[in-house]
Structure formats: C-alpha cells, structure tokens
Amino acid sequence: GRQTEAFVDKLKVKGAILIGILVVTVISILLGISEFGGVMAPPPSIAPTFLQLDVFGALGVGIVQVVLVFVLVEIFDATGTLIGVAKRAGLLNEGPGETSPALGRALMADSSAIVAGSLLGTSSTTAYVESASGVQAGGRTGLTALVIGVLFLAALFFSPLAGSVP
C-alpha cells in the first residue's frame, strides 16, 4: 500500500496518496481481502450516542487522573501537529521560538472540536498530521478546511464504499 503511494509520489503525480489508496482498494477487493459493500446508504443515526454523557458516573476520585492525562496528551499532540503543519505551510514566524499568532486560535478550534465531538458521542477529535498532505497539495487557508468538512459530511452517505477500503 505505502510502496504504491511512495512510487506514485516519487513521480510527482498530484493526488498520489489517493491514487495509492484506490489501487490498493481495487486489488484487495479483486483478491477477496476486502468485501465490497455497495456505494451508498443512508448515514447511520447519531441517536444512540448524541448527548449520552454520564457526567455523574464520571465524577469520582479517578476522574482527575483521566482528565489530566487527556489534557496533557491533547496539548502536546495538537501543539506538535499544528506547529509541524504550520511550518510545512510556511506560516511560522522565523527566528527563535518560531511562533504563529494564529496558533492560539487553532488550539481553540481544536479544543472546541473535542467538546463538540464528545457531545456527539464520537471518539476523541484532534488535529491530525495528515493535514500536511493538504498543505503539500497547496491548501493553506480556512477554505481548504471547509471543503474537507463538507466532503466528510457527504462521505457519510458513502459509508459502505468507505468500509471497502482496507
């Protein structure tokens, strides 16, 4: 899988990662490794997880350690990812401590997504280093994030097809 992506990327082909994913998916379906479940279906309901927080069940002595671990992991993970992606995009100020005035806003957006994700009942949300592939393809503005968000919403209808990707 990764060898295909690396080979196509080495040839400087736009969309090398997507092409690699498609090639590996088709091969795995043809070989019977992955099962093709169709193309479209209604999106799954969020009712089983929406606002199903057990706040009182979570309150206890052990919750302090859990919260501390999640906060520290999120701070270091998100900060490292955001700085790496911003550096790749050339958005950091040069000099000692290379910072960006927008880093605080990016961390606020990331933490807001975490809260929204918990209310929806999803697994932990955060900034992912895969964002660097979007930056490499030329996306450096909020418009890129909005387009990706809309495409993810549209992808809900293609969940059987996405389930076919190994």
Coordinates of N, CA, C and O in Angstrom, one line a residue:
G1 N 0.8 -1.2 0.0 CA 0.0 0.0 0.0 C 0.9 1.3 0.0 O 0.8 2.1 -0.9
R2 N 1.7 1.4 1.0 CA 2.6 2.6 1.1 C 3.6 2.6 0.0 O 4.0 3.7 -0.4
Q3 N 4.0 1.4 -0.5 CA 5.0 1.4 -1.6 C 4.4 2.0 -2.8 O 5.1 2.7 -3.6
T4 N 3.1 1.7 -3.1 CA 2.4 2.2 -4.3 C 2.3 3.7 -4.1 O 2.6 4.5 -5.1
E5 N 1.9 4.2 -2.9 CA 1.8 5.7 -2.7 C 3.2 6.4 -2.9 O 3.3 7.4 -3.5
A6 N 4.2 5.7 -2.3 CA 5.6 6.3 -2.4 C 6.0 6.4 -3.9 O 6.6 7.3 -4.3
F7 N 5.8 5.3 -4.6 CA 6.2 5.2 -6.0 C 5.5 6.3 -6.9 O 6.1 7.1 -7.6
V8 N 4.2 6.5 -6.7 CA 3.4 7.5 -7.4 C 3.8 8.9 -7.0 O 3.9 9.8 -7.8
D9 N 4.1 9.1 -5.7 CA 4.5 10.4 -5.2 C 5.9 10.7 -5.7 O 6.1 11.9 -6.0
K10 N 6.8 9.7 -5.9 CA 8.1 10.0 -6.4 C 8.0 10.5 -7.8 O 8.9 11.3 -8.3
L11 N 7.0 10.1 -8.6 CA 6.8 10.6 -9.9 C 6.2 11.9 -10.0 O 5.9 12.5 -11.1
K12 N 5.9 12.5 -8.8 CA 5.4 13.9 -8.7 C 4.0 14.0 -9.3 O 3.6 15.0 -9.9
V13 N 3.2 12.9 -9.1 CA 1.8 12.9 -9.6 C 0.9 13.5 -8.5 O 1.0 13.1 -7.3
K14 N 0.1 14.5 -8.9 CA -0.9 15.1 -8.0 C -1.9 14.0 -7.6 O -2.3 13.3 -8.4
G15 N -2.2 14.0 -6.3 CA -3.1 13.0 -5.8 C -2.5 11.6 -5.6 O -3.2 10.6 -5.6
A16 N -1.2 11.6 -5.4 CA -0.5 10.3 -5.3 C -1.1 9.4 -4.1 O -1.3 8.2 -4.3
I17 N -1.4 10.0 -3.0 CA -1.9 9.3 -1.9 C -3.3 8.7 -2.2 O -3.5 7.5 -2.0
L18 N -4.2 9.5 -2.8 CA -5.5 9.0 -3.2 C -5.4 7.9 -4.3 O -6.1 6.9 -4.2
I19 N -4.5 8.1 -5.2 CA -4.3 7.0 -6.3 C -3.8 5.7 -5.6 O -4.3 4.6 -5.9
G20 N -2.9 5.8 -4.7 CA -2.4 4.7 -4.0 C -3.5 4.0 -3.2 O -3.6 2.7 -3.2
I21 N -4.3 4.7 -2.5 CA -5.5 4.1 -1.8 C -6.4 3.4 -2.7 O -6.9 2.3 -2.5
L22 N -6.7 4.1 -3.9 CA -7.6 3.5 -4.8 C -7.1 2.2 -5.4 O -7.8 1.2 -5.5
V23 N -5.8 2.2 -5.8 CA -5.2 1.0 -6.4 C -5.2 -0.2 -5.4 O -5.6 -1.3 -5.7
V24 N -4.8 0.1 -4.1 CA -4.8 -1.0 -3.1 C -6.2 -1.5 -2.8 O -6.4 -2.7 -2.7
T25 N -7.2 -0.6 -2.8 CA -8.5 -1.0 -2.6 C -9.1 -1.9 -3.6 O -9.6 -2.9 -3.4
V26 N -8.8 -1.5 -4.9 CA -9.3 -2.3 -6.0 C -8.6 -3.7 -6.0 O -9.3 -4.8 -6.1
I27 N -7.3 -3.7 -5.8 CA -6.6 -5.0 -5.7 C -7.1 -5.9 -4.6 O -7.3 -7.1 -4.7
S28 N -7.4 -5.3 -3.4 CA -7.8 -6.0 -2.2 C -9.2 -6.6 -2.5 O -9.6 -7.7 -2.0
I29 N -10.1 -5.8 -3.2 CA -11.4 -6.3 -3.5 C -11.3 -7.5 -4.5 O -12.0 -8.5 -4.3
L30 N -10.5 -7.3 -5.5 CA -10.4 -8.4 -6.5 C -9.8 -9.7 -5.9 O -10.1 -10.8 -6.3
L31 N -8.9 -9.5 -4.9 CA -8.3 -10.7 -4.3 C -9.1 -11.3 -3.2 O -8.8 -12.3 -2.6
G32 N -10.3 -10.6 -2.9 CA -11.2 -11.1 -1.8 C -10.7 -10.7 -0.4 O -11.2 -11.2 0.6
I33 N -9.7 -9.8 -0.3 CA -9.2 -9.4 1.0 C -10.2 -8.5 1.7 O -10.5 -8.6 2.9
S34 N -10.8 -7.6 0.9 CA -11.8 -6.6 1.4 C -13.1 -7.0 0.7 O -13.1 -7.5 -0.4
E35 N -14.2 -6.7 1.4 CA -15.5 -7.0 0.9 C -16.1 -5.7 0.4 O -16.1 -4.7 1.1
F36 N -16.7 -5.8 -0.8 CA -17.3 -4.6 -1.4 C -18.8 -4.6 -0.9 O -19.6 -5.5 -1.2
G37 N -19.1 -3.5 -0.1 CA -20.5 -3.4 0.5 C -21.4 -2.5 -0.2 O -22.4 -2.1 0.4
G38 N -21.1 -2.1 -1.4 CA -22.0 -1.2 -2.1 C -21.4 0.2 -2.1 O -20.3 0.4 -1.7
V39 N -22.2 1.2 -2.7 CA -21.6 2.5 -2.8 C -22.3 3.5 -1.9 O -21.6 4.2 -1.2
M40 N -23.6 3.5 -1.8 CA -24.3 4.5 -1.0 C -25.3 3.8 0.0 O -25.8 2.8 -0.3
A41 N -25.5 4.5 1.1 CA -26.6 4.1 2.0 C -26.9 5.3 2.9 O -26.1 6.3 3.0
P42 N -28.1 5.3 3.5 CA -28.3 6.5 4.4 C -27.3 6.5 5.5 O -26.8 5.4 6.0
P43 N -27.0 7.7 6.0 CA -26.0 7.8 7.1 C -26.5 7.1 8.4 O -27.7 7.1 8.6
P44 N -25.6 6.6 9.2 CA -26.1 6.0 10.4 C -26.6 7.1 11.4 O -26.3 8.2 11.3
S45 N -27.5 6.6 12.2 CA -28.2 7.6 13.2 C -27.2 7.9 14.3 O -26.4 7.0 14.8
I46 N -27.2 9.2 14.8 CA -26.4 9.5 15.9 C -27.2 9.4 17.2 O -26.6 9.7 18.3
A47 N -28.4 9.0 17.2 CA -29.3 9.0 18.3 C -28.7 8.1 19.5 O -28.8 8.5 20.6
P48 N -28.1 7.0 19.2 CA -27.5 6.2 20.3 C -26.4 6.9 21.1 O -26.2 6.5 22.2
T49 N -25.7 7.8 20.5 CA -24.6 8.5 21.2 C -24.8 10.0 21.5 O -24.1 10.5 22.3
F50 N -25.8 10.6 20.8 CA -25.9 12.1 20.9 C -26.4 12.4 22.3 O -27.4 12.0 22.8
L51 N -25.6 13.3 23.0 CA -25.8 13.8 24.3 C -26.0 12.7 25.4 O -26.7 12.9 26.3
Q52 N -25.3 11.6 25.2 CA -25.4 10.5 26.1 C -24.3 10.5 27.1 O -23.6 9.5 27.4
L53 N -24.0 11.7 27.6 CA -22.9 11.8 28.6 C -23.4 11.3 30.0 O -24.5 11.7 30.4
D54 N -22.5 10.6 30.6 CA -22.8 10.1 32.0 C -21.9 10.9 32.9 O -20.9 10.5 33.5
V55 N -22.3 12.2 33.2 CA -21.5 13.1 33.9 C -21.4 12.6 35.4 O -20.3 12.6 36.0
F56 N -22.5 12.3 36.0 CA -22.4 11.8 37.4 C -21.7 10.5 37.6 O -21.0 10.3 38.6
G57 N -21.8 9.6 36.6 CA -21.0 8.4 36.6 C -19.5 8.6 36.5 O -18.7 7.9 37.0
A58 N -19.1 9.7 35.8 CA -17.7 10.0 35.6 C -17.1 10.7 36.8 O -15.9 10.7 37.0
L59 N -17.9 11.4 37.6 CA -17.4 12.1 38.8 C -16.9 11.1 39.8 O -17.6 10.2 40.2
G60 N -15.7 11.3 40.2 CA -15.1 10.4 41.2 C -13.6 10.8 41.4 O -13.1 11.7 40.7
V61 N -12.9 10.1 42.3 CA -11.5 10.4 42.5 C -10.7 10.1 41.3 O -9.8 10.9 40.9
G62 N -10.9 9.1 40.6 CA -10.1 8.7 39.4 C -10.2 9.6 38.2 O -9.4 9.6 37.4
I63 N -11.3 10.4 38.2 CA -11.5 11.2 37.0 C -10.4 12.3 36.9 O -10.1 12.7 35.8
V64 N -9.9 12.7 38.0 CA -8.8 13.8 37.9 C -7.7 13.3 37.1 O -7.1 14.0 36.3
Q65 N -7.2 12.1 37.4 CA -6.1 11.5 36.6 C -6.4 11.3 35.1 O -5.6 11.6 34.3
V66 N -7.6 10.9 34.8 CA -8.0 10.7 33.5 C -8.1 12.0 32.7 O -7.5 12.2 31.6
V67 N -8.7 13.0 33.3 CA -8.7 14.4 32.7 C -7.3 14.9 32.5 O -7.0 15.5 31.5
L68 N -6.4 14.8 33.5 CA -5.1 15.3 33.4 C -4.3 14.6 32.3 O -3.7 15.3 31.5
V69 N -4.5 13.3 32.1 CA -3.8 12.6 31.0 C -4.3 13.1 29.7 O -3.6 13.4 28.8
F70 N -5.7 13.2 29.5 CA -6.2 13.6 28.3 C -5.8 15.0 27.9 O -5.5 15.4 26.8
V71 N -5.8 15.9 28.9 CA -5.4 17.3 28.7 C -3.9 17.4 28.2 O -3.6 18.0 27.3
L72 N -3.0 16.7 28.9 CA -1.6 16.7 28.6 C -1.4 16.1 27.2 O -0.6 16.6 26.4
V73 N -2.0 15.0 26.9 CA -1.8 14.3 25.6 C -2.3 15.3 24.5 O -1.7 15.5 23.5
E74 N -3.5 15.9 24.7 CA -4.1 16.8 23.7 C -3.2 18.0 23.5 O -3.0 18.4 22.4
I75 N -2.7 18.6 24.6 CA -1.9 19.8 24.4 C -0.6 19.5 23.6 O -0.3 20.2 22.6
F76 N 0.1 18.4 24.0 CA 1.3 18.1 23.3 C 1.1 17.6 21.9 O 1.8 17.9 20.9
D77 N 0.1 16.7 21.7 CA -0.2 16.2 20.4 C -0.7 17.3 19.4 O -0.2 17.4 18.3
A78 N -1.7 18.1 19.9 CA -2.2 19.1 19.0 C -1.2 20.2 18.7 O -1.1 20.7 17.6
T79 N -0.5 20.6 19.7 CA 0.6 21.7 19.5 C 1.6 21.2 18.5 O 2.0 21.9 17.6
G80 N 2.1 20.0 18.7 CA 3.1 19.4 17.8 C 2.6 19.3 16.4 O 3.3 19.7 15.5
T81 N 1.4 18.8 16.3 CA 0.8 18.7 14.9 C 0.6 20.0 14.3 O 1.0 20.2 13.1
L82 N 0.1 21.0 15.0 CA -0.2 22.3 14.4 C 1.1 23.0 14.1 O 1.2 23.7 13.0
I83 N 2.1 22.9 14.9 CA 3.4 23.6 14.6 C 4.0 22.9 13.4 O 4.5 23.6 12.5
G84 N 4.0 21.6 13.3 CA 4.5 20.9 12.1 C 3.8 21.2 10.8 O 4.5 21.5 9.8
V85 N 2.5 21.3 10.9 CA 1.8 21.6 9.7 C 2.0 23.1 9.3 O 2.2 23.4 8.1
A86 N 2.0 24.0 10.3 CA 2.2 25.4 10.0 C 3.6 25.6 9.4 O 3.8 26.4 8.5
K87 N 4.6 24.9 10.0 CA 6.0 25.0 9.4 C 6.0 24.5 8.0 O 6.6 25.2 7.1
R88 N 5.3 23.4 7.7 CA 5.3 22.9 6.3 C 4.6 23.9 5.4 O 5.0 24.0 4.2
A89 N 3.6 24.6 5.9 CA 2.9 25.6 5.1 C 3.6 27.0 5.0 O 3.2 27.8 4.2
G90 N 4.7 27.1 5.8 CA 5.5 28.4 5.8 C 4.7 29.5 6.5 O 4.9 30.6 6.2
L91 N 3.9 29.1 7.5 CA 3.1 30.1 8.2 C 3.7 30.5 9.6 O 3.1 31.3 10.3
L92 N 4.9 30.0 9.9 CA 5.5 30.3 11.2 C 6.5 31.5 11.0 O 7.1 31.7 10.0
N93 N 6.5 32.4 12.0 CA 7.4 33.5 12.0 C 8.8 32.9 12.2 O 9.1 32.0 13.0
E94 N 9.8 33.4 11.4 CA 11.2 32.9 11.5 C 11.8 33.5 12.8 O 11.4 34.6 13.2
G95 N 12.8 32.8 13.3 CA 13.5 33.3 14.5 C 13.4 32.4 15.6 O 12.8 31.3 15.6
P96 N 13.9 32.8 16.8 CA 13.9 32.0 18.0 C 12.4 31.7 18.4 O 11.6 32.6 18.5
G97 N 12.2 30.5 18.7 CA 10.9 30.1 19.2 C 9.8 30.0 18.2 O 8.6 29.8 18.5
E98 N 10.1 30.1 16.9 CA 9.2 30.1 15.8 C 7.7 29.9 16.2 O 7.3 28.9 16.6
T99 N 7.0 31.0 16.3 CA 5.6 31.0 16.7 C 4.7 31.5 15.6 O 5.2 32.1 14.6
S100 N 3.4 31.4 15.8 CA 2.5 31.9 14.9 C 1.4 32.6 15.7 O 0.9 32.0 16.7
P101 N 1.0 33.8 15.3 CA -0.1 34.4 16.1 C -1.4 33.6 16.0 O -2.3 33.8 16.8
A102 N -1.6 32.8 15.0 CA -2.8 32.1 14.8 C -2.8 30.7 15.6 O -3.8 30.1 15.6
L103 N -1.7 30.4 16.2 CA -1.6 29.1 16.9 C -2.7 29.0 18.0 O -3.3 28.0 18.2
G104 N -2.9 30.1 18.8 CA -3.9 30.1 19.8 C -5.3 29.9 19.3 O -6.0 29.1 19.9
R105 N -5.6 30.5 18.2 CA -6.9 30.3 17.6 C -7.0 28.9 17.1 O -8.1 28.3 17.2
A106 N -6.0 28.3 16.5 CA -6.0 26.9 16.1 C -6.2 26.0 17.2 O -7.0 25.0 17.1
L107 N -5.6 26.2 18.4 CA -5.8 25.4 19.5 C -7.2 25.5 20.1 O -7.8 24.5 20.6
M108 N -7.7 26.7 20.0 CA -9.1 26.9 20.5 C -10.1 26.2 19.6 O -11.0 25.6 20.1
A109 N -9.9 26.2 18.3 CA -10.7 25.5 17.4 C -10.6 24.0 17.6 O -11.6 23.2 17.6
D110 N -9.4 23.5 17.9 CA -9.2 22.1 18.2 C -9.9 21.7 19.5 O -10.6 20.6 19.5
S111 N -9.8 22.5 20.5 CA -10.5 22.1 21.8 C -12.0 22.2 21.7 O -12.7 21.5 22.3
S112 N -12.5 23.2 20.8 CA -13.9 23.3 20.6 C -14.4 22.0 19.9 O -15.5 21.5 20.2
A113 N -13.6 21.5 19.0 CA -14.0 20.3 18.2 C -14.0 19.1 19.2 O -14.9 18.2 19.1
I114 N -13.1 19.1 20.2 CA -13.1 18.0 21.2 C -14.4 18.0 22.0 O -15.1 17.0 22.2
V115 N -14.9 19.2 22.4 CA -16.1 19.3 23.2 C -17.3 18.9 22.3 O -18.2 18.1 22.7
A116 N -17.3 19.4 21.1 CA -18.4 19.1 20.2 C -18.5 17.6 19.9 O -19.5 16.9 19.9
G117 N -17.3 17.0 19.7 CA -17.2 15.5 19.4 C -17.7 14.7 20.6 O -18.4 13.7 20.4
S118 N -17.4 15.2 21.8 CA -17.9 14.4 23.0 C -19.4 14.5 23.1 O -20.0 13.5 23.5
L119 N -20.0 15.6 22.8 CA -21.4 15.8 22.8 C -22.1 14.9 21.7 O -23.2 14.4 21.9
L120 N -21.4 14.7 20.6 CA -22.0 13.9 19.6 C -21.7 12.4 19.8 O -22.3 11.5 19.2
G121 N -20.8 12.1 20.8 CA -20.5 10.7 21.1 C -19.4 10.1 20.3 O -19.4 8.9 20.1
T122 N -18.6 10.9 19.6 CA -17.5 10.4 18.8 C -16.3 10.0 19.7 O -16.2 10.4 20.8
S123 N -15.4 9.4 19.1 CA -14.1 9.2 19.7 C -13.4 10.6 19.7 O -13.8 11.5 19.1
S124 N -12.3 10.6 20.4 CA -11.6 11.9 20.6 C -11.2 12.5 19.2 O -10.7 11.9 18.3
T125 N -11.5 13.8 19.1 CA -11.1 14.5 17.9 C -9.9 15.4 18.1 O -9.7 15.9 19.2
T126 N -9.1 15.6 17.1 CA -7.9 16.4 17.3 C -7.4 16.7 15.9 O -7.8 16.2 14.9
A127 N -6.4 17.6 15.8 CA -5.7 17.9 14.6 C -4.8 16.7 14.3 O -4.1 16.2 15.1
Y128 N -4.8 16.3 13.0 CA -4.0 15.2 12.6 C -2.9 15.6 11.7 O -3.1 16.5 10.9
V129 N -1.8 14.9 11.7 CA -0.6 15.2 10.9 C -0.9 15.0 9.5 O -0.2 15.6 8.6
E130 N -2.0 14.3 9.1 CA -2.3 14.1 7.7 C -2.7 15.4 7.1 O -2.7 15.5 5.8
S131 N -3.0 16.4 7.9 CA -3.2 17.8 7.3 C -2.1 18.3 6.5 O -2.2 19.1 5.6
A132 N -0.9 17.8 6.7 CA 0.3 18.2 6.0 C 0.2 17.8 4.5 O 0.7 18.5 3.6
S133 N -0.6 16.7 4.2 CA -0.8 16.3 2.8 C -1.6 17.3 2.1 O -1.4 17.6 0.9
G134 N -2.6 17.9 2.8 CA -3.4 19.0 2.2 C -2.6 20.3 2.0 O -2.7 20.9 0.9
V135 N -1.7 20.6 2.9 CA -0.8 21.7 2.7 C 0.2 21.4 1.6 O 0.4 22.3 0.7
Q136 N 0.7 20.2 1.4 CA 1.6 19.9 0.4 C 0.9 20.0 -1.0 O 1.5 20.4 -2.0
A137 N -0.4 19.8 -1.0 CA -1.2 19.9 -2.3 C -1.6 21.3 -2.6 O -2.2 21.6 -3.6
G138 N -1.2 22.3 -1.6 CA -1.5 23.7 -1.9 C -2.5 24.3 -1.0 O -2.8 25.5 -1.1
G139 N -3.2 23.6 -0.1 CA -4.2 24.1 0.7 C -3.6 24.8 2.0 O -3.0 24.1 2.8
R140 N -3.8 26.1 2.1 CA -3.2 26.8 3.2 C -4.2 27.8 3.9 O -3.8 28.6 4.7
T141 N -5.5 27.7 3.5 CA -6.4 28.6 4.1 C -7.6 27.9 4.8 O -7.7 26.6 4.7
G142 N -8.5 28.6 5.4 CA -9.6 28.0 6.0 C -10.6 27.4 5.0 O -11.4 26.5 5.3
L143 N -10.5 27.9 3.8 CA -11.4 27.3 2.7 C -11.1 25.9 2.5 O -12.0 25.1 2.3
T144 N -9.8 25.5 2.6 CA -9.4 24.1 2.5 C -10.1 23.3 3.6 O -10.7 22.2 3.3
A145 N -10.1 23.8 4.8 CA -10.8 23.0 5.9 C -12.3 22.9 5.7 O -12.9 21.9 6.0
L146 N -12.9 24.0 5.2 CA -14.3 24.0 4.9 C -14.7 23.0 3.9 O -15.7 22.2 4.0
V147 N -13.9 22.9 2.8 CA -14.2 22.0 1.7 C -14.0 20.6 2.2 O -14.9 19.7 2.0
I148 N -13.0 20.3 3.0 CA -12.8 19.0 3.6 C -14.0 18.6 4.5 O -14.4 17.5 4.5
G149 N -14.4 19.6 5.3 CA -15.6 19.3 6.2 C -16.8 18.9 5.4 O -17.5 18.0 5.8
V150 N -17.1 19.7 4.4 CA -18.3 19.4 3.5 C -18.1 18.0 2.9 O -19.1 17.2 2.8
L151 N -16.9 17.7 2.4 CA -16.7 16.4 1.8 C -16.8 15.2 2.8 O -17.3 14.1 2.5
F152 N -16.4 15.5 4.1 CA -16.6 14.4 5.1 C -18.1 14.2 5.4 O -18.6 13.1 5.6
L153 N -18.9 15.3 5.4 CA -20.3 15.2 5.6 C -20.9 14.4 4.4 O -21.8 13.5 4.7
A154 N -20.5 14.7 3.2 CA -21.0 13.9 2.1 C -20.6 12.5 2.2 O -21.3 11.6 1.7
A155 N -19.4 12.2 2.7 CA -18.9 10.9 2.8 C -19.8 10.0 3.7 O -19.7 8.8 3.6
L156 N -20.6 10.6 4.6 CA -21.5 9.8 5.5 C -22.4 9.0 4.6 O -22.8 7.8 5.0
F157 N -22.8 9.5 3.4 CA -23.7 8.7 2.6 C -22.9 7.6 1.8 O -23.6 6.7 1.2
F158 N -21.6 7.7 1.8 CA -20.8 6.7 1.1 C -20.1 5.7 2.1 O -19.1 5.2 1.8
S159 N -20.7 5.5 3.3 CA -20.0 4.7 4.3 C -19.8 3.2 3.8 O -18.8 2.7 4.1
P160 N -20.7 2.6 3.0 CA -20.4 1.3 2.5 C -19.2 1.2 1.7 O -18.4 0.3 1.7
L161 N -19.0 2.2 0.8 CA -17.8 2.3 -0.1 C -16.6 2.5 0.8 O -15.6 1.9 0.6
A162 N -16.7 3.4 1.8 CA -15.5 3.7 2.6 C -15.2 2.4 3.4 O -14.0 2.2 3.7
G163 N -16.2 1.6 3.8 CA -15.9 0.4 4.5 C -15.1 -0.7 3.7 O -14.6 -1.6 4.2
S164 N -15.1 -0.5 2.4 CA -14.4 -1.4 1.5 C -12.9 -1.1 1.4 O -12.2 -1.9 1.0
V165 N -12.5 0.1 1.9 CA -11.1 0.5 1.9 C -10.4 -0.2 3.0 O -10.8 -0.1 4.1
P166 N -9.3 -1.0 2.7 CA -8.6 -1.7 3.7 C -7.8 -0.8 4.6 O -7.5 0.3 4.2

